[in-house]
Tab-separated table of C-alpha atoms in Angstrom:
chain	number	residue	atom	x	y	z
U	161	UNK	CA	-104.145	-101.201	24.010
U	162	UNK	CA	-105.807	-99.526	26.954
U	163	UNK	CA	-107.296	-101.267	29.992
U	164	UNK	CA	-109.749	-99.701	32.457
U	165	UNK	CA	-110.190	-101.472	35.790
U	166	UNK	CA	-113.430	-99.609	36.549
U	167	UNK	CA	-116.097	-97.792	34.507
U	168	UNK	CA	-115.538	-94.054	34.105
U	169	UNK	CA	-118.308	-91.535	33.566
U	170	UNK	CA	-117.880	-89.517	30.368
U	171	UNK	CA	-117.963	-85.769	30.922
U	172	UNK	CA	-117.910	-82.606	28.807
U	173	UNK	CA	-114.697	-80.674	29.557
U	174	UNK	CA	-116.134	-77.434	28.213
U	175	UNK	CA	-119.237	-75.664	29.612
U	176	UNK	CA	-120.221	-74.879	26.019
U	177	UNK	CA	-123.243	-77.155	25.271
U	178	UNK	CA	-122.274	-77.219	21.577
U	179	UNK	CA	-118.876	-78.706	22.351
U	180	UNK	CA	-118.529	-82.278	21.142
U	181	UNK	CA	-115.414	-82.904	23.211
U	182	UNK	CA	-115.765	-85.598	25.849
U	183	UNK	CA	-113.407	-86.975	28.457
U	184	UNK	CA	-112.999	-88.852	31.724
U	185	UNK	CA	-111.903	-87.338	35.024
U	186	UNK	CA	-109.251	-89.339	36.879
U	187	UNK	CA	-109.343	-87.046	39.922
U	188	UNK	CA	-107.361	-83.913	40.716
U	189	UNK	CA	-103.862	-83.102	39.571
U	190	UNK	CA	-101.905	-81.554	42.445
U	191	UNK	CA	-99.361	-79.089	41.148
U	192	UNK	CA	-99.039	-75.431	42.144
U	193	UNK	CA	-102.809	-75.557	42.453
U	194	UNK	CA	-105.327	-78.350	42.295
U	195	UNK	CA	-107.341	-78.713	39.108
U	196	UNK	CA	-109.476	-81.423	37.581
U	197	UNK	CA	-107.356	-83.975	35.752
U	198	UNK	CA	-109.333	-84.872	32.640
U	199	UNK	CA	-108.286	-87.114	29.741
U	200	UNK	CA	-110.070	-86.292	26.480
U	201	UNK	CA	-111.629	-89.161	24.520
U	202	UNK	CA	-111.698	-89.701	20.735
U	203	UNK	CA	-114.905	-88.707	18.845
U	204	UNK	CA	-116.278	-92.268	18.915
U	205	UNK	CA	-117.359	-91.769	22.530
U	206	UNK	CA	-119.391	-88.604	21.894
U	207	UNK	CA	-122.772	-90.323	22.387
U	208	UNK	CA	-121.797	-92.637	25.235
U	209	UNK	CA	-122.218	-92.098	28.962
U	210	UNK	CA	-119.519	-94.397	30.319
U	211	UNK	CA	-116.269	-96.027	29.366
U	212	UNK	CA	-116.740	-99.627	30.467
U	213	UNK	CA	-114.195	-101.598	32.484
U	214	UNK	CA	-112.346	-103.749	29.947
U	215	UNK	CA	-109.452	-103.858	27.484
U	216	UNK	CA	-109.759	-101.618	24.424
U	217	UNK	CA	-107.328	-102.840	21.709
U	218	UNK	CA	-108.146	-99.804	19.548
U	219	UNK	CA	-107.182	-97.157	22.149
U	220	UNK	CA	-103.913	-95.862	23.548
U	221	UNK	CA	-102.495	-93.050	25.700
U	222	UNK	CA	-100.627	-90.230	24.020
U	223	UNK	CA	-100.652	-86.639	22.828
U	224	UNK	CA	-102.272	-85.367	19.645
U	225	UNK	CA	-99.490	-85.101	17.040
U	226	UNK	CA	-96.962	-85.405	19.846
U	227	UNK	CA	-98.004	-82.126	21.509
U	228	UNK	CA	-100.570	-80.828	23.954
U	229	UNK	CA	-102.080	-82.455	27.033
U	230	UNK	CA	-102.185	-86.179	27.642
U	231	UNK	CA	-105.291	-87.786	26.149
U	232	UNK	CA	-106.846	-91.073	25.008
U	233	UNK	CA	-106.288	-91.686	21.308
U	234	UNK	CA	-108.038	-93.978	18.817
U	235	UNK	CA	-104.861	-95.659	17.622
U	236	UNK	CA	-103.665	-99.252	17.561
U	237	UNK	CA	-100.634	-99.689	19.770
U	238	UNK	CA	-98.701	-102.832	20.675
U	239	UNK	CA	-97.987	-101.323	24.084
U	240	UNK	CA	-100.435	-101.852	26.947
U	241	UNK	CA	-101.572	-98.943	29.072
U	242	UNK	CA	-103.746	-99.274	32.174
U	243	UNK	CA	-105.955	-96.763	33.949
U	244	UNK	CA	-106.251	-98.160	37.474
U	245	UNK	CA	-108.359	-96.394	40.060
U	246	UNK	CA	-108.774	-97.232	43.729
U	247	UNK	CA	-112.074	-95.362	43.796
U	248	UNK	CA	-115.018	-97.492	44.893
U	249	UNK	CA	-117.823	-95.078	45.725
U	250	UNK	CA	-118.408	-91.407	46.411
U	251	UNK	CA	-118.649	-92.313	50.102
U	252	UNK	CA	-116.249	-90.010	51.953
U	253	UNK	CA	-115.709	-92.769	54.513
U	254	UNK	CA	-113.944	-95.098	52.064
U	255	UNK	CA	-110.193	-95.550	51.616
U	256	UNK	CA	-108.724	-97.080	48.447
U	257	UNK	CA	-105.135	-98.236	47.927
U	258	UNK	CA	-103.108	-99.595	45.011
U	259	UNK	CA	-100.191	-101.913	45.766
U	260	UNK	CA	-97.450	-103.472	43.634
U	261	UNK	CA	-94.894	-106.157	44.566
U	262	UNK	CA	-92.200	-104.629	46.772
U	263	UNK	CA	-89.025	-104.041	44.807
U	264	UNK	CA	-90.974	-103.437	41.568
U	265	UNK	CA	-92.325	-99.999	42.532
U	266	UNK	CA	-89.474	-98.199	40.758
U	267	UNK	CA	-90.042	-100.278	37.601
U	268	UNK	CA	-93.712	-99.328	37.235
U	269	UNK	CA	-93.880	-96.647	34.544
U	270	UNK	CA	-96.435	-94.160	35.876
U	271	UNK	CA	-97.523	-91.753	33.117
U	272	UNK	CA	-99.699	-89.567	35.336
U	273	UNK	CA	-101.908	-89.799	38.412
U	274	UNK	CA	-104.980	-88.187	39.926
U	275	UNK	CA	-106.032	-87.800	43.559
U	276	UNK	CA	-109.465	-87.726	45.187
U	277	UNK	CA	-111.262	-84.374	45.339
U	278	UNK	CA	-112.214	-83.289	48.886
U	279	UNK	CA	-115.268	-85.055	50.255
U	280	UNK	CA	-115.126	-88.087	47.926
U	281	UNK	CA	-113.098	-90.473	50.087
U	282	UNK	CA	-109.412	-91.321	49.952
U	283	UNK	CA	-108.477	-92.795	46.576
U	284	UNK	CA	-106.327	-92.113	43.543
U	285	UNK	CA	-105.906	-93.152	39.928
U	286	UNK	CA	-102.776	-94.264	38.099
U	287	UNK	CA	-102.194	-94.215	34.347
U	288	UNK	CA	-99.355	-96.669	33.729
U	289	UNK	CA	-97.566	-98.246	30.798
U	290	UNK	CA	-97.726	-101.911	31.721
U	291	UNK	CA	-95.275	-104.648	30.866
U	292	UNK	CA	-95.330	-108.444	31.246
U	293	UNK	CA	-95.128	-109.519	34.866
U	294	UNK	CA	-96.650	-106.357	36.320
U	295	UNK	CA	-99.114	-107.040	39.141
U	296	UNK	CA	-101.468	-104.656	40.937
U	297	UNK	CA	-103.457	-105.309	44.108
U	298	UNK	CA	-106.301	-102.874	44.801
U	299	UNK	CA	-108.239	-102.808	48.053
U	300	UNK	CA	-110.993	-100.653	49.504
U	301	UNK	CA	-112.275	-100.475	53.058
U	302	UNK	CA	-113.577	-98.117	55.679
U	303	UNK	CA	-110.992	-96.655	58.089
U	304	UNK	CA	-111.905	-99.288	60.681
U	305	UNK	CA	-111.161	-102.054	58.141
U	306	UNK	CA	-114.792	-103.069	57.572
U	307	UNK	CA	-116.582	-103.586	54.236
U	308	UNK	CA	-113.306	-104.552	52.555
U	309	UNK	CA	-113.170	-105.376	48.852
U	310	UNK	CA	-110.178	-106.457	46.792
U	311	UNK	CA	-109.196	-106.837	43.146
U	312	UNK	CA	-106.042	-108.194	41.530
U	313	UNK	CA	-104.605	-107.479	38.065
U	314	UNK	CA	-101.766	-109.281	36.287
U	315	UNK	CA	-100.142	-108.607	32.890
U	316	UNK	CA	-99.103	-111.802	31.078
U	317	UNK	CA	-96.312	-112.351	28.545
U	318	UNK	CA	-98.609	-111.243	25.683
U	319	UNK	CA	-99.370	-107.958	27.463
U	320	UNK	CA	-102.934	-109.118	28.169
U	321	UNK	CA	-104.497	-108.087	31.483
U	322	UNK	CA	-106.109	-110.684	33.765
U	323	UNK	CA	-108.243	-109.771	36.762
U	324	UNK	CA	-109.819	-111.562	39.725
U	325	UNK	CA	-110.699	-110.994	43.357
U	326	UNK	CA	-108.370	-112.089	46.130
U	327	UNK	CA	-109.776	-115.610	46.360
U	328	UNK	CA	-109.063	-116.202	42.664
U	329	UNK	CA	-105.342	-115.355	42.755
U	330	UNK	CA	-104.060	-118.950	43.234
U	331	UNK	CA	-106.263	-120.263	40.417
U	332	UNK	CA	-105.228	-117.437	38.094
U	333	UNK	CA	-101.540	-118.336	38.296
U	334	UNK	CA	-102.326	-122.049	38.006
U	335	UNK	CA	-104.301	-121.405	34.815
U	336	UNK	CA	-101.517	-119.228	33.390
U	337	UNK	CA	-98.837	-121.747	34.338
U	338	UNK	CA	-96.814	-118.969	35.956
U	339	UNK	CA	-94.907	-119.021	39.247
U	340	UNK	CA	-95.532	-115.630	40.884
U	341	UNK	CA	-92.524	-113.765	42.324
U	342	UNK	CA	-94.421	-113.185	45.570
U	343	UNK	CA	-96.239	-115.302	48.126
U	344	UNK	CA	-99.629	-116.680	47.051
U	345	UNK	CA	-101.469	-118.754	49.658
U	346	UNK	CA	-103.935	-121.375	48.487
U	347	UNK	CA	-106.057	-121.727	51.607
U	348	UNK	CA	-109.651	-122.915	51.826
U	349	UNK	CA	-110.404	-120.481	54.648
U	350	UNK	CA	-111.995	-117.448	52.935
U	351	UNK	CA	-110.724	-115.187	55.720
U	352	UNK	CA	-107.072	-115.988	55.001
U	353	UNK	CA	-105.342	-113.410	52.784
U	354	UNK	CA	-104.017	-114.912	49.552
U	355	UNK	CA	-101.045	-112.541	49.583
U	356	UNK	CA	-98.580	-111.323	52.201
U	357	UNK	CA	-99.065	-107.555	52.338
U	358	UNK	CA	-95.548	-107.110	53.744
U	359	UNK	CA	-94.335	-108.085	50.263
U	360	UNK	CA	-96.346	-105.312	48.605
U	361	UNK	CA	-95.570	-101.603	48.238
U	362	UNK	CA	-98.444	-99.128	48.689
U	363	UNK	CA	-98.369	-96.202	46.245
């Protein structure tokens, strides 16, 4: 299973117009030099423009026949992978962060990551193999803290991904019947944060 937290534009990795290969860019890979980090898609996406934000039970992350670059495969897999980006817009004045509960940062299995190209803001993308109990808190804002937006993602015991904004966090755990291992405030004041950021590690 593969979950996308945001839509991704489908691109052609090759300049050859006859090429039927398509993929999604998750940013830049910073190694000895920076290059575009692109994950190829299976043929079923050849005529589509975007990969929508949702769970795809028929997709997984892997390598073709166990070799070659990382890519998205059309295979059923009981494991759950997530592609989580903190990108909101192309506005260079936006900052995006991904946080996980402090103490769990070493347990998050990061497969690969991409960083923002110059001039597109400060954001990054994680490709992770998720497991039950994993939680991710994503926030965007301008450097002065204005225009903030938040999203929250939680993986339940069946490896299904649940999402909501910050105000919906208390209700999400009530509906799931789960006691979260971090502070969740149920406050009627919309300006009160539902989580304690001191309990969260910023990647």
